[in-house]
Amino acid sequence: MKSTLVASVAAIAAATTAFAQDLPQAGNDWFTAGQERLQAELAKQPNTSKAKNVIILISDGNGVGTNYASRVWAGQQEGGFGDEYVQPHEAFPNLALVKTYNVNAQTPDSAGTGTAMMSGIKTKAGIIGVNENIVRGDCSTIEGNTVASMNEIMTEMGKETGIVSTARITHATPASAYAKSVDRNFEDSVPEGCTQQTDIATQLIDAMEAGIIDVAMGGGLRHFLPEGTEVAGVSGRRADGVNLVERAQGLGAQFATDQASFEAVDAAAGTPILGLFEGSHMMYEADRADEPSLAEMTGAAIAALQAKSGDNGFFLQVEAGRVDHANHAGNLARVVADQKAFADAVAMADEMTDDADTLIVVTADHEHAIAFNGYCGRGSDILGLCMGIDGAGVAHTGEPLLAKDGHAYTVAGYLNGAGSILREDMNWAGVRPAVDQEDATDLDYNQQALIPMSSETHSGEDVAVYAKGPWAHLFDGTIEQNVIFHVMHHAATAE
Amino acid sequence: MLKRRDFLKTAAAGTAAVSCPAVLRAADGPIKLRELYAKGGGFSELATEMEGKRLTVEGFMAPPLKADMKFFVLTKMPMAVCPFCETEAEWPANILAVYTKRVVDVIPFNVKIETRGVLELGGFTDPDTGFVSLVRLSDATYA
Ligand SMILES: [Zn+2]
């Protein structure tokens, strides 16, 4: 079957080449590049082996729009126009669009979306590892409504698993790998009278003790330390007085809090690894100092999981947690820098594994209320002003386009958030402030927004899922977000 | 054209403190709040040079902790709080406590302001609010 398929592919290839040679545009670079891509598509073969390893990398808040901004920025950092740049995941062979809504929310949150990807079911917003029968915040509704996570299922299959995030490791997306909680906010305590579940940090160390989570690295140290205790300059928040770091160390875990202790971790030791590099979230990539990058943590996690799992393989969830936070702040400069750090982590995961036996899935949990203006010429700074199109050339004119109010405007903007041009002291009227290129491209700039809110919001718009490796070709068309779990599970269990 | 970053680099490389261009600039023009901090924590060279001197800093007035105070917190970006991501408001790493000459007339959190006062460094706990600051402007005005 395979040889006839290859033969017919060759025949089609020959036919299209002949067709191409007849056209006046045949020598055009775009035309030849298009032909090359066509050949690559024709040569694609599905990989139907069993996946020994599965890695899912989730950039929180990196919908198709945010991902576009990040692509252009990364390309412009390298001196290009930006649009032509290819992020590592964009070179993956397979892709689908993903519908991200939660059962009770048109606009999703990361708890509901994390549960969809980790457990294969959609559920309500704000709850983790539990189904839609839960009343958010009500512990009495949890019994009989918990679901198994991919990390638990993979552990049953004899694999090692890990989680890495730049957010608190107790935050929604990483928590969806190990926790069952009627509220995502129960990070270090549960309300009085809630006896049916424990807090999320406790559940992580429980999972470590049970051998479900072997590597956990991110922020959130304060949720693991008792009140009145200080470690690495971080004061504990736990009212129950339990020191979860000491508990993890009692299980033999190696513990890291900064760049030096991270580098001192012995990946081959076969012990659990707990890295908690900040009291709350880790730093934005643009501000990062004395803590590992997402790519470094991803590399260390893969090395440790490979060493420990041998032929059994591993499952790893990596989250760029702060692409989301910078979007919430309406601060595109930090969004794109964190997304570049995410792309570097994708490249690291790809480099350290073999496409033949490792399924790599790259996606986002949801999009934000980000949008883009026109009509900008090539090379307009994605953080800065929309410059004119040059009819006589390729690069933009260098002249900012002006809106009806006579002011220039940025390429990107937000529909709502702290960058709102409306002012409380003017009875919520507003006048769009003038903006110049220096202001707009500053690291701390808020792109202009319309609706005033203290935090820019998520949106229900689709995100993409990019994949390579065994069964990656099952990512196709427009899918519900929980399908991601089913493809990963199929890849790991296929005979 | 030299960027700010390059100015700071030049400043770090220079020997005589008076030649620090950021310090010269800070004496009249507004500086950005982040210029008071070194990357990863601690004070910048600019901050140490300007301690006890009057300077102008741009930023945003965080929603006041209490009414009718002669104190507000300046943030480098509008204070954004994500109700879905966070259970509580968290101060960003780089902030500036501003002690004003007169009772604060609140400016919306999303409107950029400039504030001018005398730079003070070192830990201080506000007796009224319990707010702990590492960097302050005292005797300040703003607009
Ligand atoms: Zn969010």
XYZ file of C-alpha atoms and ligand atoms in Angstrom:
639
model
C 0.000 0.000 0.000
C 2.751 2.366 0.997
C 4.718 1.927 -2.247
C 1.713 2.662 -4.488
C 1.007 5.728 -2.436
C 4.573 6.911 -2.902
C 4.363 6.145 -6.632
C 1.203 8.150 -7.113
C 2.688 10.999 -5.095
C 5.657 11.027 -7.475
C 3.293 11.101 -10.462
C 1.390 14.063 -9.056
C 4.638 15.829 -8.272
C 5.841 15.383 -11.834
C 2.532 16.661 -13.193
C 2.558 19.799 -11.060
C 6.165 20.546 -11.952
C 5.300 20.380 -15.646
C 2.305 22.659 -15.079
C 4.488 25.081 -13.146
C 7.099 25.415 -15.862
C 4.509 26.762 -18.324
C 3.535 29.769 -16.251
C 5.097 33.232 -16.445
C 5.392 33.331 -12.622
C 7.295 30.021 -12.486
C 10.565 31.757 -11.632
C 9.084 33.884 -8.853
C 10.460 33.087 -5.369
C 6.972 32.906 -3.857
C 5.958 30.473 -6.583
C 8.924 28.151 -6.047
C 8.487 28.321 -2.266
C 4.823 27.406 -2.763
C 5.850 24.474 -4.946
C 8.340 23.311 -2.309
C 5.689 23.397 0.380
C 3.376 21.427 -1.895
C 6.025 18.735 -2.332
C 6.581 18.592 1.421
C 2.847 18.135 1.986
C 2.688 15.380 -0.632
C 5.581 13.581 1.022
C 4.040 13.666 4.509
C 3.579 10.248 6.071
C 1.507 9.694 9.185
C 3.393 8.234 12.138
C 1.271 5.426 13.598
C 3.781 4.118 16.138
C 3.007 4.109 19.821
C 4.236 7.281 21.544
C 6.722 6.430 24.259
C 6.782 10.034 25.426
C 4.142 12.753 25.292
C 4.919 16.416 25.928
C 2.237 19.096 25.975
C 3.390 22.710 26.013
C 0.678 25.231 26.822
C 1.209 28.944 26.391
C -1.465 30.429 28.638
C -3.362 33.087 26.721
C -1.525 32.570 23.441
C -4.469 32.418 21.047
C -4.032 32.843 17.325
C -3.883 36.648 17.663
C -1.359 36.709 20.503
C 0.695 34.092 18.690
C 0.689 36.323 15.602
C 2.078 39.255 17.597
C 4.759 37.004 19.048
C 5.769 35.652 15.641
C 6.176 39.146 14.216
C 8.118 40.335 17.280
C 10.508 37.378 17.257
C 11.159 37.970 13.555
C 11.741 41.675 14.084
C 14.193 40.907 16.916
C 16.240 39.081 14.282
C 16.129 42.056 11.944
C 13.368 40.848 9.627
C 9.964 42.329 8.800
C 8.573 39.780 11.224
C 5.721 38.202 9.270
C 7.989 35.754 7.475
C 9.400 34.380 10.752
C 8.517 30.808 11.728
C 8.208 29.957 15.441
C 9.326 26.391 16.250
C 5.777 25.058 16.694
C 4.716 26.693 13.435
C 7.041 24.306 11.614
C 5.205 21.292 13.048
C 3.398 19.217 10.406
C -0.055 19.046 11.965
C -2.515 21.608 13.227
C -6.113 22.048 14.326
C -8.186 24.942 15.617
C -9.510 24.499 19.141
C -12.817 25.625 20.657
C -11.968 26.606 24.231
C -15.253 27.477 25.964
C -16.071 25.949 29.351
C -19.374 24.175 30.045
C -20.806 27.271 31.766
C -18.606 29.948 30.203
C -18.453 31.287 26.660
C -15.220 32.971 27.786
C -13.105 30.249 29.385
C -10.676 30.282 32.284
C -7.536 28.186 32.689
C -9.002 25.824 35.292
C -11.764 24.618 32.987
C -9.447 24.505 29.969
C -6.654 22.726 31.867
C -9.101 20.059 32.996
C -10.313 19.630 29.398
C -6.764 18.978 28.165
C -5.594 16.883 31.128
C -8.746 14.803 31.708
C -10.644 14.699 28.413
C -13.840 16.376 29.590
C -15.049 19.949 29.457
C -16.129 21.312 32.800
C -17.085 24.603 34.436
C -14.852 27.658 34.798
C -12.755 27.941 37.946
C -12.703 24.269 38.965
C -9.921 21.708 38.560
C -9.960 17.943 38.000
C -13.692 17.719 38.611
C -16.739 17.531 36.334
C -19.549 19.980 35.672
C -21.747 18.642 38.516
C -19.647 20.731 40.903
C -20.955 23.952 42.386
C -17.852 26.157 42.367
C -16.510 26.683 45.874
C -18.806 24.057 47.455
C -16.706 21.151 48.758
C -19.794 19.095 49.535
C -20.346 18.628 45.786
C -16.972 16.979 45.090
C -17.739 13.376 46.037
C -18.208 11.183 42.974
C -17.340 14.071 40.658
C -13.540 13.889 40.421
C -11.820 12.834 37.185
C -8.441 11.215 36.448
C -5.670 13.351 34.955
C -3.263 12.403 32.179
C -0.474 12.331 34.781
C -2.316 9.719 36.831
C -3.164 7.673 33.734
C 0.407 7.790 32.426
C 1.728 6.822 35.865
C -0.562 3.763 35.767
C 1.076 2.950 32.425
C 4.491 2.932 34.114
C 5.608 6.335 32.880
C 7.185 9.183 34.844
C 5.460 12.578 34.727
C 6.350 16.187 35.344
C 5.009 19.730 35.357
C 6.853 22.956 34.629
C 5.354 26.457 34.740
C 6.400 30.085 35.024
C 3.221 30.669 37.034
C 2.729 29.375 40.562
C 2.888 25.587 40.377
C -0.455 25.615 42.236
C -2.013 27.801 39.509
C -4.829 26.467 37.336
C -2.978 24.919 34.376
C -0.279 22.957 36.279
C -2.823 22.086 38.995
C -5.001 20.401 36.377
C -2.236 17.772 36.119
C -2.568 16.629 39.743
C -5.334 18.349 41.734
C -9.063 17.914 42.273
C -10.500 21.121 43.631
C -13.947 22.737 43.589
C -12.141 26.078 43.407
C -8.867 27.042 41.736
C -8.226 29.537 44.523
C -7.748 26.878 47.232
C -3.995 27.073 46.655
C -2.880 26.736 50.296
C -6.076 26.328 52.287
C -9.696 25.259 52.011
C -12.628 27.079 53.634
C -13.658 26.142 57.135
C -15.849 23.069 57.141
C -14.458 21.785 53.852
C -13.376 18.262 54.758
C -13.881 16.594 51.397
C -10.679 17.877 49.761
C -7.326 19.341 50.706
C -5.648 22.474 49.313
C -3.861 22.354 45.965
C -0.263 22.600 47.297
C -0.893 19.660 49.637
C -2.298 17.692 46.704
C 0.920 18.296 44.750
C 3.080 16.823 47.488
C 0.560 13.963 47.881
C 0.954 13.302 44.143
C 4.741 13.401 44.527
C 4.535 10.888 47.366
C 2.244 8.651 45.285
C 4.773 8.722 42.441
C 2.372 10.593 40.133
C 4.416 13.793 39.853
C 8.176 13.223 39.654
C 9.279 16.707 38.630
C 7.559 19.992 39.549
C 9.150 23.354 38.802
C 7.658 26.842 38.845
C 6.670 29.568 41.286
C 4.401 29.568 44.345
C 6.817 28.800 47.181
C 4.664 30.769 49.675
C 1.891 28.179 49.405
C 4.242 25.417 50.580
C 5.565 27.138 53.705
C 3.834 27.761 57.020
C 3.040 31.299 58.168
C 5.989 32.714 60.059
C 8.535 30.682 58.112
C 10.842 32.282 55.581
C 12.798 30.396 52.917
C 14.825 32.107 50.175
C 13.311 35.448 51.181
C 9.745 34.143 50.791
C 7.297 34.215 53.715
C 4.967 31.252 54.102
C 1.211 31.573 53.739
C 0.030 28.238 55.137
C -2.299 28.741 58.095
C -2.207 25.000 58.914
C 1.450 25.274 59.923
C 2.540 22.477 57.595
C 5.910 22.805 55.878
C 5.361 21.063 52.531
C 8.930 21.731 51.381
C 10.262 19.735 54.316
C 7.681 17.056 53.590
C 8.888 16.808 49.976
C 12.506 16.692 51.124
C 11.499 13.898 53.485
C 10.376 11.999 50.392
C 13.887 12.418 49.025
C 13.054 15.330 46.717
C 15.814 17.654 45.534
C 14.727 21.242 46.207
C 15.768 24.380 44.291
C 14.906 28.056 44.789
C 17.269 29.980 42.490
C 19.589 29.645 39.500
C 22.451 28.154 41.524
C 20.358 25.512 43.314
C 18.586 24.764 40.018
C 21.933 24.101 38.351
C 22.986 21.931 41.291
C 20.047 19.549 40.758
C 21.228 16.103 39.701
C 18.844 15.046 36.932
C 20.147 11.484 36.957
C 19.627 10.961 40.699
C 16.212 9.389 40.232
C 14.681 11.398 43.087
C 11.663 13.685 42.804
C 12.544 17.299 41.963
C 10.766 20.327 43.445
C 11.819 23.752 42.148
C 9.969 26.771 43.577
C 11.715 29.898 42.363
C 9.392 32.663 43.592
C 6.859 33.235 46.334
C 4.202 33.877 43.700
C 4.665 33.681 39.916
C 8.140 33.539 38.418
C 9.416 36.750 36.828
C 8.455 37.837 33.364
C 11.133 36.883 30.865
C 11.820 40.593 30.257
C 12.663 41.056 33.954
C 14.143 37.629 34.749
C 17.188 37.429 37.036
C 18.582 34.586 39.151
C 15.948 32.074 38.157
C 15.922 29.567 35.294
C 14.228 30.239 31.951
C 11.268 28.144 30.824
C 13.549 26.400 28.310
C 16.097 25.592 31.028
C 13.395 24.145 33.286
C 11.952 22.174 30.361
C 15.389 20.774 29.527
C 16.064 19.790 33.137
C 12.632 18.171 33.462
C 13.068 16.130 30.278
C 16.563 15.038 31.317
C 15.305 13.897 34.729
C 12.231 12.143 33.333
C 14.298 10.407 30.633
C 16.854 9.251 33.188
C 14.210 7.914 35.526
C 11.786 6.367 33.031
C 14.165 4.622 30.651
C 12.196 2.639 28.060
C 8.856 3.257 29.740
C 8.775 6.897 28.669
C 7.303 9.992 30.265
C 4.570 12.626 30.164
C 5.412 16.297 30.681
C 3.212 19.380 30.859
C 4.996 22.702 30.279
C 3.183 25.986 30.782
C 4.218 29.520 29.853
C 1.965 30.984 32.519
C 2.747 34.637 32.145
C 1.920 35.337 28.509
C -1.563 35.472 30.017
C -0.580 37.833 32.815
C 1.118 40.328 30.512
C -1.982 40.301 28.303
C -4.103 40.951 31.407
C -1.846 43.932 32.083
C -2.376 45.153 28.491
C 1.409 45.178 28.102
C 2.271 43.563 24.766
C 6.060 43.979 25.196
C 6.092 41.463 28.059
C 3.610 39.174 26.277
C 5.860 38.644 23.290
C 9.043 38.247 25.348
C 7.392 35.512 27.418
C 6.036 33.843 24.292
C 9.562 33.843 22.825
C 10.735 32.099 26.010
C 7.935 29.600 25.422
C 9.034 29.057 21.815
C 12.556 28.395 23.106
C 11.101 25.742 25.441
C 9.301 24.155 22.472
C 12.601 24.045 20.574
C 14.311 22.518 23.622
C 11.661 19.772 23.933
C 11.921 19.043 20.203
C 15.721 18.929 20.295
C 15.895 16.545 23.251
C 13.434 13.999 21.856
C 12.924 11.873 18.765
C 9.927 12.508 16.467
C 9.699 8.745 15.969
C 8.636 8.035 19.557
C 7.618 11.379 21.083
C 4.348 13.203 20.518
C 4.797 16.944 21.071
C 1.627 19.005 21.386
C 1.817 22.807 21.485
C -1.269 24.818 22.258
C -2.847 27.594 24.328
C -5.681 27.356 26.789
C -7.528 30.457 25.571
C -7.132 33.758 23.728
C -7.367 37.355 24.989
C -9.184 40.521 23.927
C -6.263 41.552 21.706
C -6.801 42.888 18.172
C -4.818 44.405 15.317
C -5.236 47.576 13.293
C -4.513 48.212 9.629
C -3.356 49.008 7.098
C 0.261 48.806 8.163
C 3.260 48.518 5.847
C 5.739 45.638 6.070
C 8.006 45.800 9.082
C 5.817 48.061 11.229
C 7.017 47.382 14.793
C 4.413 45.019 16.269
C 4.654 46.908 19.581
C 4.687 50.316 17.930
C 2.916 52.478 15.394
C 1.158 51.357 12.235
C 3.255 52.805 9.411
C 2.112 53.409 5.837
C 2.392 50.953 2.955
C 4.935 51.969 0.311
C 3.501 51.381 -3.148
C 6.955 51.725 -4.674
C 8.755 49.339 -2.344
C 8.413 46.630 0.272
C 9.297 48.182 3.647
C 6.816 50.600 5.258
C 7.045 54.317 4.533
C 8.305 55.337 7.977
C 5.307 57.652 8.272
C 2.745 56.652 10.916
C -0.818 56.456 9.683
C -3.206 58.875 11.385
C -6.708 58.192 12.652
C -9.603 60.685 12.298
C -8.458 62.334 15.534
C -5.156 63.245 13.913
C -3.138 60.901 16.131
C -1.027 57.920 15.180
C -2.115 54.505 16.440
C -0.385 51.257 17.338
C -0.569 48.056 15.303
C -1.969 46.143 18.270
C -4.623 47.139 20.755
C -6.892 45.648 23.366
C -10.669 45.751 23.449
C -10.636 46.302 27.213
C -8.280 46.692 30.171
C -6.085 49.114 32.047
C -4.972 50.809 28.830
C -8.486 52.220 28.419
C -8.644 55.745 27.069
C -11.815 56.415 29.119
C -11.355 58.250 32.435
C -13.285 57.980 35.637
C -12.588 61.655 36.441
C -14.217 62.662 33.147
C -17.427 60.696 33.814
C -15.957 57.901 31.698
C -15.594 60.037 28.642
C -12.217 59.977 27.009
C -9.931 61.424 24.425
C -7.335 59.196 22.818
C -3.929 60.414 23.986
C -1.299 61.115 21.346
C 1.225 58.302 21.126
C 4.691 58.350 19.586
C 6.957 55.474 18.611
C 9.228 55.817 21.649
C 6.311 55.589 24.101
C 4.618 52.760 22.242
C 7.696 50.551 22.071
C 8.613 51.087 25.752
C 8.734 47.912 27.848
C 6.087 49.278 30.233
C 3.653 50.597 27.606
C -0.026 49.677 27.662
C -1.464 49.483 24.166
C -4.623 51.602 23.983
C -7.869 49.888 24.945
C -11.523 50.842 24.867
C -13.563 49.419 27.749
C -12.122 50.409 31.142
C -11.288 47.433 33.337
C -8.538 46.920 35.882
C -7.542 43.766 34.031
C -7.842 42.964 30.353
C -9.967 39.832 29.822
C -9.682 36.447 28.161
C -11.770 35.896 25.043
C -13.594 32.877 23.703
C -11.833 33.016 20.335
C -10.198 29.827 19.016
C -6.628 28.842 19.720
C -4.475 26.528 17.603
C -2.954 23.168 18.481
C 0.299 22.260 16.709
C 1.679 18.726 16.844
C 4.410 16.396 15.645
C 5.300 12.779 16.310
C 3.141 9.652 16.670
C -0.529 10.264 15.798
C -0.010 14.019 15.451
C -2.011 13.784 12.216
C -5.155 13.197 14.314
C -5.059 16.905 15.105
C -7.116 18.121 12.183
C -10.037 20.465 11.514
C -11.775 22.378 14.295
C -11.934 20.420 17.530
C -13.282 20.729 21.045
C -10.462 21.328 23.515
C -10.995 18.053 25.422
C -10.132 16.137 22.211
C -6.471 17.037 22.865
C -6.488 14.577 25.788
C -7.985 11.831 23.625
C -5.333 12.159 20.918
C -2.505 12.135 23.490
C -4.034 9.091 25.178
C -4.497 7.275 21.878
C -0.905 7.990 20.876
C 0.410 6.578 24.157
C -1.729 3.428 24.024
C -1.927 2.627 20.291
C -0.946 -0.939 19.366
C 20.875 57.420 18.758
C 21.756 56.060 22.166
C 18.963 54.203 23.867
C 18.329 54.518 27.617
C 19.818 51.100 28.167
C 23.028 52.215 26.506
C 23.089 55.327 28.658
C 22.954 53.137 31.732
C 25.674 50.872 30.374
C 27.840 53.890 29.682
C 27.082 55.116 33.155
C 28.094 51.805 34.684
C 31.344 51.830 32.731
C 32.187 55.430 33.634
C 34.330 56.204 36.662
C 33.392 59.660 37.911
C 29.895 59.658 39.397
C 29.162 63.186 38.170
C 29.507 62.042 34.579
C 26.536 59.637 34.942
C 24.199 60.892 32.193
C 21.147 59.290 33.801
C 21.812 61.309 36.932
C 22.181 64.494 34.896
C 18.954 63.704 33.081
C 17.112 62.851 36.300
C 17.899 66.291 37.683
C 15.399 67.853 35.286
C 13.501 65.471 32.987
C 11.244 62.721 34.331
C 12.712 59.251 34.736
C 10.860 55.967 34.506
C 10.061 54.154 37.733
C 12.005 51.052 36.668
C 15.206 53.124 36.444
C 15.288 53.280 40.253
C 15.722 49.515 40.464
C 18.509 47.199 39.363
C 17.452 44.132 37.396
C 16.530 41.323 39.760
C 16.202 43.596 42.813
C 18.118 46.241 44.702
C 18.566 49.905 43.817
C 20.043 51.178 40.590
C 23.115 53.350 40.447
C 20.799 56.211 39.506
C 18.811 55.688 42.723
C 21.909 55.673 44.939
C 23.278 58.786 43.205
C 19.994 60.647 43.600
C 19.268 59.710 47.233
C 18.248 62.824 49.162
C 17.846 64.832 45.957
C 14.686 66.005 44.241
C 13.665 64.211 41.051
C 10.649 63.558 38.822
C 9.300 60.081 38.168
C 6.557 59.067 35.750
C 4.060 56.312 36.383
C 0.499 55.675 37.504
C -1.299 56.323 40.781
C -2.523 53.038 42.252
C -6.037 53.241 43.720
C -5.466 54.729 47.213
C -5.388 52.479 50.255
C -7.396 54.957 52.363
C -9.247 58.225 51.744
C -7.752 61.634 52.604
C -4.142 60.608 52.917
C -0.938 62.361 52.039
C 0.348 59.133 50.525
C -0.089 57.092 47.371
C 1.724 54.300 45.547
C 3.189 54.937 42.102
C 3.294 51.924 39.760
C 5.118 51.686 36.433
C 1.952 50.449 34.696
C -1.706 50.827 35.696
C -2.441 48.401 38.547
C -4.138 45.507 36.786
C -5.768 42.818 38.869
C -7.048 39.652 37.218
C -10.043 38.359 39.196
C -9.690 34.971 37.540
C -5.932 34.634 38.059
C -5.568 36.052 41.533
C -7.447 35.867 44.787
C -6.028 39.185 45.927
C -4.322 42.265 44.582
C -0.561 41.807 44.503
C 1.824 44.733 44.322
C 4.249 44.492 41.425
C 7.936 44.205 42.334
C 8.867 47.760 41.380
C 6.809 50.443 43.091
C 7.452 53.854 44.595
C 5.765 55.143 47.752
C 4.966 58.829 47.398
C 4.454 61.078 50.452
C 2.774 64.256 49.261
C 2.771 67.851 50.468
C -1.032 67.981 50.433
C -3.889 65.472 50.810
C -4.022 63.334 47.679
C -6.537 64.310 45.033
C -7.080 60.929 43.371
C -6.099 60.544 39.727
C -7.584 57.542 37.860
C -5.309 54.491 37.866
C -5.030 54.464 34.061
C -3.872 58.074 33.599
C -0.136 58.668 33.395
C 1.251 61.147 35.912
C 4.548 62.723 36.886
C 5.474 63.151 40.516
C 8.341 65.197 41.942
C 9.859 64.852 45.375
C 12.930 63.993 47.417
C 14.193 60.451 46.938
C 14.540 58.322 50.087
C 15.962 54.791 50.131
C 15.673 52.048 52.755
C 12.892 50.148 54.487
C 10.075 52.165 56.081
C 6.709 51.066 57.499
C 3.909 53.607 57.192
C 2.407 54.142 60.662
C -1.141 54.687 59.305
C -1.449 51.895 56.744
C 1.321 49.459 57.681
C 2.503 49.785 54.091
C 6.152 48.777 53.795
C 8.236 50.658 51.231
C 11.861 50.449 50.158
C 11.929 53.581 47.987
C 9.997 56.783 48.585
C 9.526 60.311 47.388
C 8.869 62.754 50.209
C 7.502 66.302 50.110
C 6.107 65.419 46.707
C 3.865 67.081 44.174
C 2.239 65.430 41.178
C 0.289 66.174 38.023
Zn -5.807 34.728 32.639
